[in-house]
Every structure is written in C-alpha cells, then in structure tokens.
Protein backbone atom coordinates (compact mmCIF):
# COMPACT_ATOMS: atom_id res chain seq x y z
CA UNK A 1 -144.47 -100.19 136.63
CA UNK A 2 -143.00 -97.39 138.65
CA UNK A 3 -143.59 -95.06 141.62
CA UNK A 4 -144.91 -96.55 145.08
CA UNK A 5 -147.90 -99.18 145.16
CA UNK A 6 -150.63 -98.59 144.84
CA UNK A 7 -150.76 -95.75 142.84
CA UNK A 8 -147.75 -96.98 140.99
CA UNK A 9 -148.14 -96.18 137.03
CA UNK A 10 -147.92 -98.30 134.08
CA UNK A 11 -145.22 -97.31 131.37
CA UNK A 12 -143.93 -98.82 128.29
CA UNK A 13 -139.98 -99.66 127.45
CA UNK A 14 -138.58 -98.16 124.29
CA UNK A 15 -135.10 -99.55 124.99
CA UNK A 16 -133.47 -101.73 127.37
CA UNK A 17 -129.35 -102.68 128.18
CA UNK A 18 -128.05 -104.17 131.09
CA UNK A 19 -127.05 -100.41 132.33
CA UNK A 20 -130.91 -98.82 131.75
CA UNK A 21 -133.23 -98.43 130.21
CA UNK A 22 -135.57 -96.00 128.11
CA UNK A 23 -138.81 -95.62 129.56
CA UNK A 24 -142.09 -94.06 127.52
CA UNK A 25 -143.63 -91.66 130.04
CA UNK A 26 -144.87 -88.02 130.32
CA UNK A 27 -143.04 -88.11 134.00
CA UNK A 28 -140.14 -85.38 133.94
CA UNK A 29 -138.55 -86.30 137.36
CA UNK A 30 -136.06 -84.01 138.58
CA UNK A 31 -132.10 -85.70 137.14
CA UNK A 32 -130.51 -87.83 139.47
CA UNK A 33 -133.99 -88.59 141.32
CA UNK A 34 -134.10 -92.72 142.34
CA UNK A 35 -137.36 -94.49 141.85
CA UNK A 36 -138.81 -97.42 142.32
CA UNK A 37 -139.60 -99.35 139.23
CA UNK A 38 -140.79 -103.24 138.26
CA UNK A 39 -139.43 -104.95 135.16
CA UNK A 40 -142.42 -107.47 134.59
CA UNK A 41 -142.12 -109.49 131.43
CA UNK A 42 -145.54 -108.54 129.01
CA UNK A 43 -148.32 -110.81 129.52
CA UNK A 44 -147.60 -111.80 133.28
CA UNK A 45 -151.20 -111.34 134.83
CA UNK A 46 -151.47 -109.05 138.23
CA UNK A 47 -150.23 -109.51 141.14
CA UNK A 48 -146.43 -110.86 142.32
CA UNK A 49 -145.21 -112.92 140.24
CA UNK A 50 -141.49 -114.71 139.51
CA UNK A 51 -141.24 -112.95 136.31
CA UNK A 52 -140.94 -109.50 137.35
CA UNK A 53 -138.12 -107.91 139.73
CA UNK A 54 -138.50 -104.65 141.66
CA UNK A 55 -135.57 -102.57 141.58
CA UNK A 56 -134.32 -98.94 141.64
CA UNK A 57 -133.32 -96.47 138.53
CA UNK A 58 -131.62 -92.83 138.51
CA UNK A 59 -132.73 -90.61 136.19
CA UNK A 60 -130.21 -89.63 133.50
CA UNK A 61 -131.69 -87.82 130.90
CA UNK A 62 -135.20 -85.92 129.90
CA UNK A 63 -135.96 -87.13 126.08
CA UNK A 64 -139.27 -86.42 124.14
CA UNK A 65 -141.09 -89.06 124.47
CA UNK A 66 -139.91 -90.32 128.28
CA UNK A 67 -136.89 -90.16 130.35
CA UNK A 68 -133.17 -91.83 130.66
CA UNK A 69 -133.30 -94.45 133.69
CA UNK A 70 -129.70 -95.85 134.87
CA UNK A 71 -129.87 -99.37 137.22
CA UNK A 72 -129.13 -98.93 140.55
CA UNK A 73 -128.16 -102.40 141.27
CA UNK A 74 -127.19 -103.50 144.65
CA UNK A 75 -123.75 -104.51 145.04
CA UNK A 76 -124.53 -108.53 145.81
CA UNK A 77 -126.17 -108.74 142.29
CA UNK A 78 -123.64 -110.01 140.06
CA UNK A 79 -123.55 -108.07 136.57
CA UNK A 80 -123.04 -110.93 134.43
CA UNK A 81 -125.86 -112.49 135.98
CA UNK A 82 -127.63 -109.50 135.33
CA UNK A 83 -126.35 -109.09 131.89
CA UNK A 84 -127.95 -112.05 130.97
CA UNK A 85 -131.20 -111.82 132.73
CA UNK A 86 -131.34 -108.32 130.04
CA UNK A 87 -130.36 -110.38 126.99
CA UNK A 88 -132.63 -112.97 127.71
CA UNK A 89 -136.02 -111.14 129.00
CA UNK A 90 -137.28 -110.28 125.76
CA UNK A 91 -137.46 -114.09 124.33
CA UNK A 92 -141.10 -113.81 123.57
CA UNK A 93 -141.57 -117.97 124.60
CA UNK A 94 -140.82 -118.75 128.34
CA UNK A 95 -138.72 -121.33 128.95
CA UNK A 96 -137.57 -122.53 132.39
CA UNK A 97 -133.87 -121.32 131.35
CA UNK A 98 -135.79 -117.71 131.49
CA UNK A 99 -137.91 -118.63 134.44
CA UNK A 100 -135.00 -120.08 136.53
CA UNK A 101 -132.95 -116.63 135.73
CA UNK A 102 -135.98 -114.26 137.01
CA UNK A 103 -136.82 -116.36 140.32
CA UNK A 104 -132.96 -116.13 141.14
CA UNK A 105 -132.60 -112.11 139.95
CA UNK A 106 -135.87 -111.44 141.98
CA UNK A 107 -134.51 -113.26 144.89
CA UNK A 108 -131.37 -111.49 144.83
CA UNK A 109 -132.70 -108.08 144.65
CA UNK A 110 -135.13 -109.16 147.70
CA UNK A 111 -132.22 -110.42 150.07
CA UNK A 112 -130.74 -107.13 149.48
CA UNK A 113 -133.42 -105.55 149.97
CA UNK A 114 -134.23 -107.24 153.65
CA UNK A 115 -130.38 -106.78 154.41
CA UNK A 116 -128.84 -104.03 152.76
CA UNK A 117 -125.72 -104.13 154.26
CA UNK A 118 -125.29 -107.75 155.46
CA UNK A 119 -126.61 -110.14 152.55
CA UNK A 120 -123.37 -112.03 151.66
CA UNK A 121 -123.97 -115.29 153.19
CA UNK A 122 -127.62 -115.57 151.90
CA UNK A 123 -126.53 -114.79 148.49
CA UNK A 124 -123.52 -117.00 148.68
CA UNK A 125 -125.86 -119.60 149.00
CA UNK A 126 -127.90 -119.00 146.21
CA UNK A 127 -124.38 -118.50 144.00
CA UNK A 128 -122.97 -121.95 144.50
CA UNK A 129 -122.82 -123.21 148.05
CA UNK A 130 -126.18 -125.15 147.89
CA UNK A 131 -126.75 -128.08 145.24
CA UNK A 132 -129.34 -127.48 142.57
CA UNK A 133 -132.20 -128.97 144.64
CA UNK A 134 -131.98 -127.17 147.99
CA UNK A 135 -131.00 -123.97 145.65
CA UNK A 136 -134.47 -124.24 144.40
CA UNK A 137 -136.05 -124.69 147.89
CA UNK A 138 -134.18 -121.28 149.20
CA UNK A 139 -135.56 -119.66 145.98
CA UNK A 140 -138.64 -120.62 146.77
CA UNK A 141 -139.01 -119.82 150.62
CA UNK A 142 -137.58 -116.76 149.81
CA UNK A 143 -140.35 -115.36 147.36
CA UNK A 144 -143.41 -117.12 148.87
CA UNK A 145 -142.10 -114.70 152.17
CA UNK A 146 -141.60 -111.63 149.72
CA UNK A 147 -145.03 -112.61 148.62
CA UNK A 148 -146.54 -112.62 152.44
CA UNK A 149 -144.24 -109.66 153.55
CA UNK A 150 -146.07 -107.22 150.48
CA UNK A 151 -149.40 -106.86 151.98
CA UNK A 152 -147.65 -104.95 154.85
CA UNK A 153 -148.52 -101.03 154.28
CA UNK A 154 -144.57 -100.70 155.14
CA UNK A 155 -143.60 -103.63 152.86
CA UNK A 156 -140.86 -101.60 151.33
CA UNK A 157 -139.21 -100.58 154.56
CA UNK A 158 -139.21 -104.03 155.99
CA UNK A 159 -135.57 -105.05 156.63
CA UNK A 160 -134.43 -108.57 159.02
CA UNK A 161 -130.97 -109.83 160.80
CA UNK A 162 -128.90 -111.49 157.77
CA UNK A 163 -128.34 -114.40 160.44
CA UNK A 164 -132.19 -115.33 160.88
CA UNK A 165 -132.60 -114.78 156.96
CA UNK A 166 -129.40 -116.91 155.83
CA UNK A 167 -130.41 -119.58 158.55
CA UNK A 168 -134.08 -119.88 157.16
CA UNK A 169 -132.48 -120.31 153.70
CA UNK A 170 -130.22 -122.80 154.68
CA UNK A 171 -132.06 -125.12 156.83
CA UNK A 172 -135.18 -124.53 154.93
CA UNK A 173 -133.80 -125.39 151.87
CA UNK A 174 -133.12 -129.38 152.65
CA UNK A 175 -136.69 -130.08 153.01
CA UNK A 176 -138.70 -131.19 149.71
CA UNK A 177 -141.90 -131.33 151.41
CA UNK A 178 -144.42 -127.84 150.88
CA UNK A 179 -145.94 -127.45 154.08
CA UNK A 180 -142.22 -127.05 156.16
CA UNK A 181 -141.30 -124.65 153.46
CA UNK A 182 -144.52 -122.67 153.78
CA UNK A 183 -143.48 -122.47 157.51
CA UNK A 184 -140.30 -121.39 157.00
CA UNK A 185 -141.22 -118.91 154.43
CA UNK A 186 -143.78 -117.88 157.09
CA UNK A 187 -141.03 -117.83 160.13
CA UNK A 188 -138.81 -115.37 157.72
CA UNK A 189 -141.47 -113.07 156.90
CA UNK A 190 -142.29 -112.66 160.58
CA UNK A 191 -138.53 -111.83 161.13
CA UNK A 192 -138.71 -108.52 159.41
CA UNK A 193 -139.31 -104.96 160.95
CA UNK A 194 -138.24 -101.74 159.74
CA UNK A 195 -135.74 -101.91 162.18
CA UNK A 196 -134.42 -105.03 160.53
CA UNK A 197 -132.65 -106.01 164.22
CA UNK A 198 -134.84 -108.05 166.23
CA UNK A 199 -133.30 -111.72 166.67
CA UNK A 200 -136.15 -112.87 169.09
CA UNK A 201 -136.82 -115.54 166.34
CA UNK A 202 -133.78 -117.17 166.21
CA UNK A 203 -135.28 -119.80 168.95
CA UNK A 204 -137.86 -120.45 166.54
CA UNK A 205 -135.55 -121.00 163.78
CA UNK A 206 -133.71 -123.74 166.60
CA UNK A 207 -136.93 -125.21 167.08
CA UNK A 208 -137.91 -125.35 163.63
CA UNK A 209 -135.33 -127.17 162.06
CA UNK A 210 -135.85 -130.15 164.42
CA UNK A 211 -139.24 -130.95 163.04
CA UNK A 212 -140.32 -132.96 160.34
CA UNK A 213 -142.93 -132.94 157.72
CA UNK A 214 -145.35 -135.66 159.39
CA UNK A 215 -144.73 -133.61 163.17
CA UNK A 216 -145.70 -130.33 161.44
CA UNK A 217 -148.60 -131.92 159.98
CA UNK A 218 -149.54 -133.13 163.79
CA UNK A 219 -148.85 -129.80 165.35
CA UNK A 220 -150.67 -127.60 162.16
CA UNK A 221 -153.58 -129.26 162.95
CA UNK A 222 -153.50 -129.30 166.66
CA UNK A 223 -152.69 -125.49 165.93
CA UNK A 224 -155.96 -124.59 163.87
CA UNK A 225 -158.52 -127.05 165.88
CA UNK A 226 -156.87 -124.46 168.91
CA UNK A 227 -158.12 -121.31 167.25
CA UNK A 228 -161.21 -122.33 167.66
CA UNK A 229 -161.37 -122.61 170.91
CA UNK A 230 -161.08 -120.55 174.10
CA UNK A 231 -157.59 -120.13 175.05
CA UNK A 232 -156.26 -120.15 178.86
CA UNK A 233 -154.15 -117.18 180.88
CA UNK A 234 -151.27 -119.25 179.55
CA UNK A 235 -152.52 -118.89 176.21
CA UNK A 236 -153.02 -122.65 175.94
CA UNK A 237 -156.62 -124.57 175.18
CA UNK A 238 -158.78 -125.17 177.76
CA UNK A 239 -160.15 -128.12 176.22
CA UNK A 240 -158.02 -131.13 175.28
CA UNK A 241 -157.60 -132.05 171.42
CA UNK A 242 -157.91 -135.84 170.98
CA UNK A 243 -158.37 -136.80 167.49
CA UNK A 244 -159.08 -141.29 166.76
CA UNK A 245 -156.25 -143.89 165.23
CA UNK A 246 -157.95 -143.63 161.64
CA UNK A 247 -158.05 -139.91 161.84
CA UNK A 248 -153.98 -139.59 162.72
CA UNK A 249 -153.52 -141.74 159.67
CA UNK A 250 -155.25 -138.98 157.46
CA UNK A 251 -153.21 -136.39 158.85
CA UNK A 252 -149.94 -138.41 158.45
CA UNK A 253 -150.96 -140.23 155.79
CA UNK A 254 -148.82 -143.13 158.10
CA UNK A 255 -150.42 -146.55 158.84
CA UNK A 256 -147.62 -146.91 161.28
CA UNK A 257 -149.24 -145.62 164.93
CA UNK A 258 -146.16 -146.59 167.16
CA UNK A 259 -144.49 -144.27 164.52
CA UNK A 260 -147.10 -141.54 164.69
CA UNK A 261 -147.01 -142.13 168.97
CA UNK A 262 -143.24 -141.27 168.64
CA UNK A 263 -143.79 -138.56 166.38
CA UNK A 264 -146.61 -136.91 169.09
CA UNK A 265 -143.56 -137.90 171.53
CA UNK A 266 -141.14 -135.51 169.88
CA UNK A 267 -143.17 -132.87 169.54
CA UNK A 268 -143.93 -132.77 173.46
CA UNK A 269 -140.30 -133.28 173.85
CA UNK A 270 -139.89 -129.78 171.73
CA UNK A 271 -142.42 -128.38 174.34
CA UNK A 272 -145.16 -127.71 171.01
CA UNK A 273 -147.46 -130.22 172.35
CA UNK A 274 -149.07 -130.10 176.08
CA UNK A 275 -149.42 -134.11 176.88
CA UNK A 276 -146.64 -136.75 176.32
CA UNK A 277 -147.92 -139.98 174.79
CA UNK A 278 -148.31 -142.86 176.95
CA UNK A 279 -145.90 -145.79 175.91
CA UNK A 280 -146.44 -147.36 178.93
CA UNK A 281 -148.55 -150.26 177.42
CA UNK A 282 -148.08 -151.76 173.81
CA UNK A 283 -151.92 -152.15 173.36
CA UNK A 284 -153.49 -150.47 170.00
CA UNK A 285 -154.28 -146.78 171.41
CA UNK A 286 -157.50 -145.33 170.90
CA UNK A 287 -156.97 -141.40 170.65
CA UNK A 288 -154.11 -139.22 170.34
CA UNK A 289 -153.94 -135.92 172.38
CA UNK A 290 -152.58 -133.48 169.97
CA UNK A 291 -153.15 -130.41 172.31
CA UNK A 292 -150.32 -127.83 171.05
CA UNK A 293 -148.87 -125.86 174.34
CA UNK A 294 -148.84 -121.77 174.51
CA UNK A 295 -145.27 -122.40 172.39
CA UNK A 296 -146.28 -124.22 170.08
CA UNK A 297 -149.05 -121.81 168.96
CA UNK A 298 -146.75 -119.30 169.23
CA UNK A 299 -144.49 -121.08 166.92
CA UNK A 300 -147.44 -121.76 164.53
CA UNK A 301 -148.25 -117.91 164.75
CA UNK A 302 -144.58 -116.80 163.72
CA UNK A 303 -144.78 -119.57 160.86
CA UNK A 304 -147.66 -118.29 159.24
CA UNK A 305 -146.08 -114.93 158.92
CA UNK A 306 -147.51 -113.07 161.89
C-alpha cells in the first residue's frame, strides 16, 4: 500500500532487497520524493495487522512498468535485523520464526516513529535487555497502542516523551495478565500528541505500576458501573457502588474476601477508590463499596486510550 490512508493505493512488488524495492505502479513521483508505504505480507486480511510494517521509501528511478523505491530506515532499526525480515517475508507458510520477526520490525519502526529522536532506551529493550517473556509483553503493548493510536485523523503525526514510552514498556512488560496490558497499552496511546512533549502522564504511569491484575479488575468495574451514572462537580458518582460477597468473587475470580477487602484497601490507599474498607470487625462482610474517586476515573480514562 502507499500514499496517506485512506485513499492510500494498492500496488504490486516486482522485486524486493533489503535496500528497496521495485514497485508496479503507473505513479511517476517526482525523484527523491519520500512516501509512505506498507509492506503487508499477501493474504493478510484488512485492517492492522502484525504482518505488515509502515515505513518510508525515496524514489530512485522511473522504469516502465513502476518506479525505483530506496528504504528510508530509521537509524534504531538494525540492518541485519532488517536484512532478514527481507529474506524471510516471502516464505509463502507462516511460521512464528516469521511472525516473531514482523511484530518486532513493526514495533521498531513504531517507537521511532512516536520518538524520532529519542527511541534508544525503548528499543534497547526490545534488543536484549528484557528476557524473552516480558520482550513479548512490550511487543505487544506496543502494537495494541499503535492499533488504538490509528483511528486518530492525525495518527501519523502523533509523537510521545521517550521516558513515558520506555517506562510503559518496561513496567508493562512484567505483567502476564491481558487486562493490565490493555491498560498500559491504553495509558501509552493517551501519551501521544503531535507535540510529542507532554509528561502530565507520568503520575499515571507511578500509579499504574502499583496495581495488580485482581485491583484493576475491582477498579475497571467500579469505573464502567460509574459511566452510567451522574457524576458530581468533583467528577465523582453521586451514588455509591456496592456490589455483594458472591459478586466480588466473579470479578476476582478469588474465594478469599479478607484478600479481596485488602485489595479494595489498596486501591483507596492509591486514592482510585472513594471509601476505605472497614477492617474494624472480622465478621463475613456483606457488600463491598467499589466507588472509584474523580482519579481513579481519570486514570481509567487515560488507560483506555483517551
């Protein structure tokens, strides 16, 4: 594909090296124009996907039957890894090998893309400094925000402070449960502006990292029963959220209340949740007050990408 979404054009490759490529089209653009192309391996269906990268070409040469296209590659992209990414993109079977070596291109070529001139550390952590597991979980936070960040109309301008982007890698990445990784995919894709220098979510990234996968479960759903009610001049409910013993255990999937009490307990301690639990008696409670405070909608609001 090339030229800007969404009138962007589909053409076909007659040739392809790890320096261009040779691309069948009845476009003449001017030589030494850049454009915006994506690679997408033949048979992906529409729509993002890991096995395509977006990237930009320079036109080299006017042919017959298309044009000359050299890579522009950005300079945090290694070219052996790139080198082999070409080599290997035309297997017609997909293996993981293949699969892997997309999802880590693609992420690459986004990270420069949100920091042009400050990507090292993100990339570095990608290249080596994270095991195989947590590399997986970056990859993955990374394009489910690339995913969330191209409905914007200004998705291609969209830039964000390497320090917010290499912490939401990093911390994001130890975490093998979905939801936390949906929210920090979510609190990354809310960092970007065309700007690309507003830290103001760096205390969300602090608050963040201290919660777990059974407390986000608590405060996601004290967070949606909230939208549907009418919010205070605080931006807080007006009406408590209390939610029974048997329907905590649903949400947490924990048969442990004491544990679930001291999980509500840390989340009011993190100022998310309005009311602190009562452990003033060791009787079997009867309700839970779940009530998220104005922060931690707010927090819910920057985690789903807004």
């Amino acid at each position: 594909m090339y030229g800007s979404a969404p009138a962007s054009k589909l053409g076909r490759i007659n040739t392809i090296s790890s320096t261009g490529l040779y691309l069948l089209t009845e476009e003449r653009w001017p030589i030494g124009e850049v454009i915006s192309i994506t690679l997408r391996r033949e048979g992906v269906q529409e729509g993002i996907s890991p096995l395509q990268i977006d990237l930009q070409a320079r036109v080299a040469s006017h042919r017959e039957a298309g044009v000359g296209l050299g890579f522009v590659l950005p300079t945090g992209l290694a070219p052996d890894l790139w080198e082999v990414l070409v080599k290997n993109a035309d297997f017609r079977t997909e293996t993981e090998h293949i699969s892997s070596l997309f999802r880590l291109v693609r992420t690459i070529l986004f990270l420069c893309r949100l920091c042009p001139s400050g990507a090292e550390e993100a990339i570095h952590l990608l290249g080596g400094e994270l095991d195989e597991f947590r590399t997986k979980s970056a990859i993955e936070i990374a394009l489910r925000a690339e995913k969330l960040i191209a409905g914007e109309p200004n998705a291609d301008s969209m830039h964000a402070h390497p320090q917010i982007v290499a912490s939401a890698l990093r911390d994001g990445s130890w975490s093998n449960d979905d939801l936390i990784r949906q929210l920090w995919s979510g609190l990354l894709a809310s960092s970007c502006t065309v700007e690309g220098t507003d830290e103001s979510n760096r205390r969300f990234v602090e608050l963040l990292v201290q919660v777990t996968a059974t407390q986000a479960r608590i405060l996601v759903t004290g967070c949606r029963t909230a939208k549907e009610l009418t919010l205070g001049i605080e931006g807080e409910p007006l009406k408590d959220i209390i939610i029974t013993p048997d329907e905590m255990i649903q949400i947490t999937g924990n048969h442990d209340l004491y544990r679930n009490a001291t999980d509500v307990s840390y989340l009011f301690n993190f100022g998310l949740l309005k009311k602190l639990f009562d452990f003033t008696s060791y009787l079997p409670k009867d309700s839970f007050n779940i009530t998220p405070s104005s922060l931690g909608l707010e927090l819910f609001r920057i985690c789903r990408g807004s």
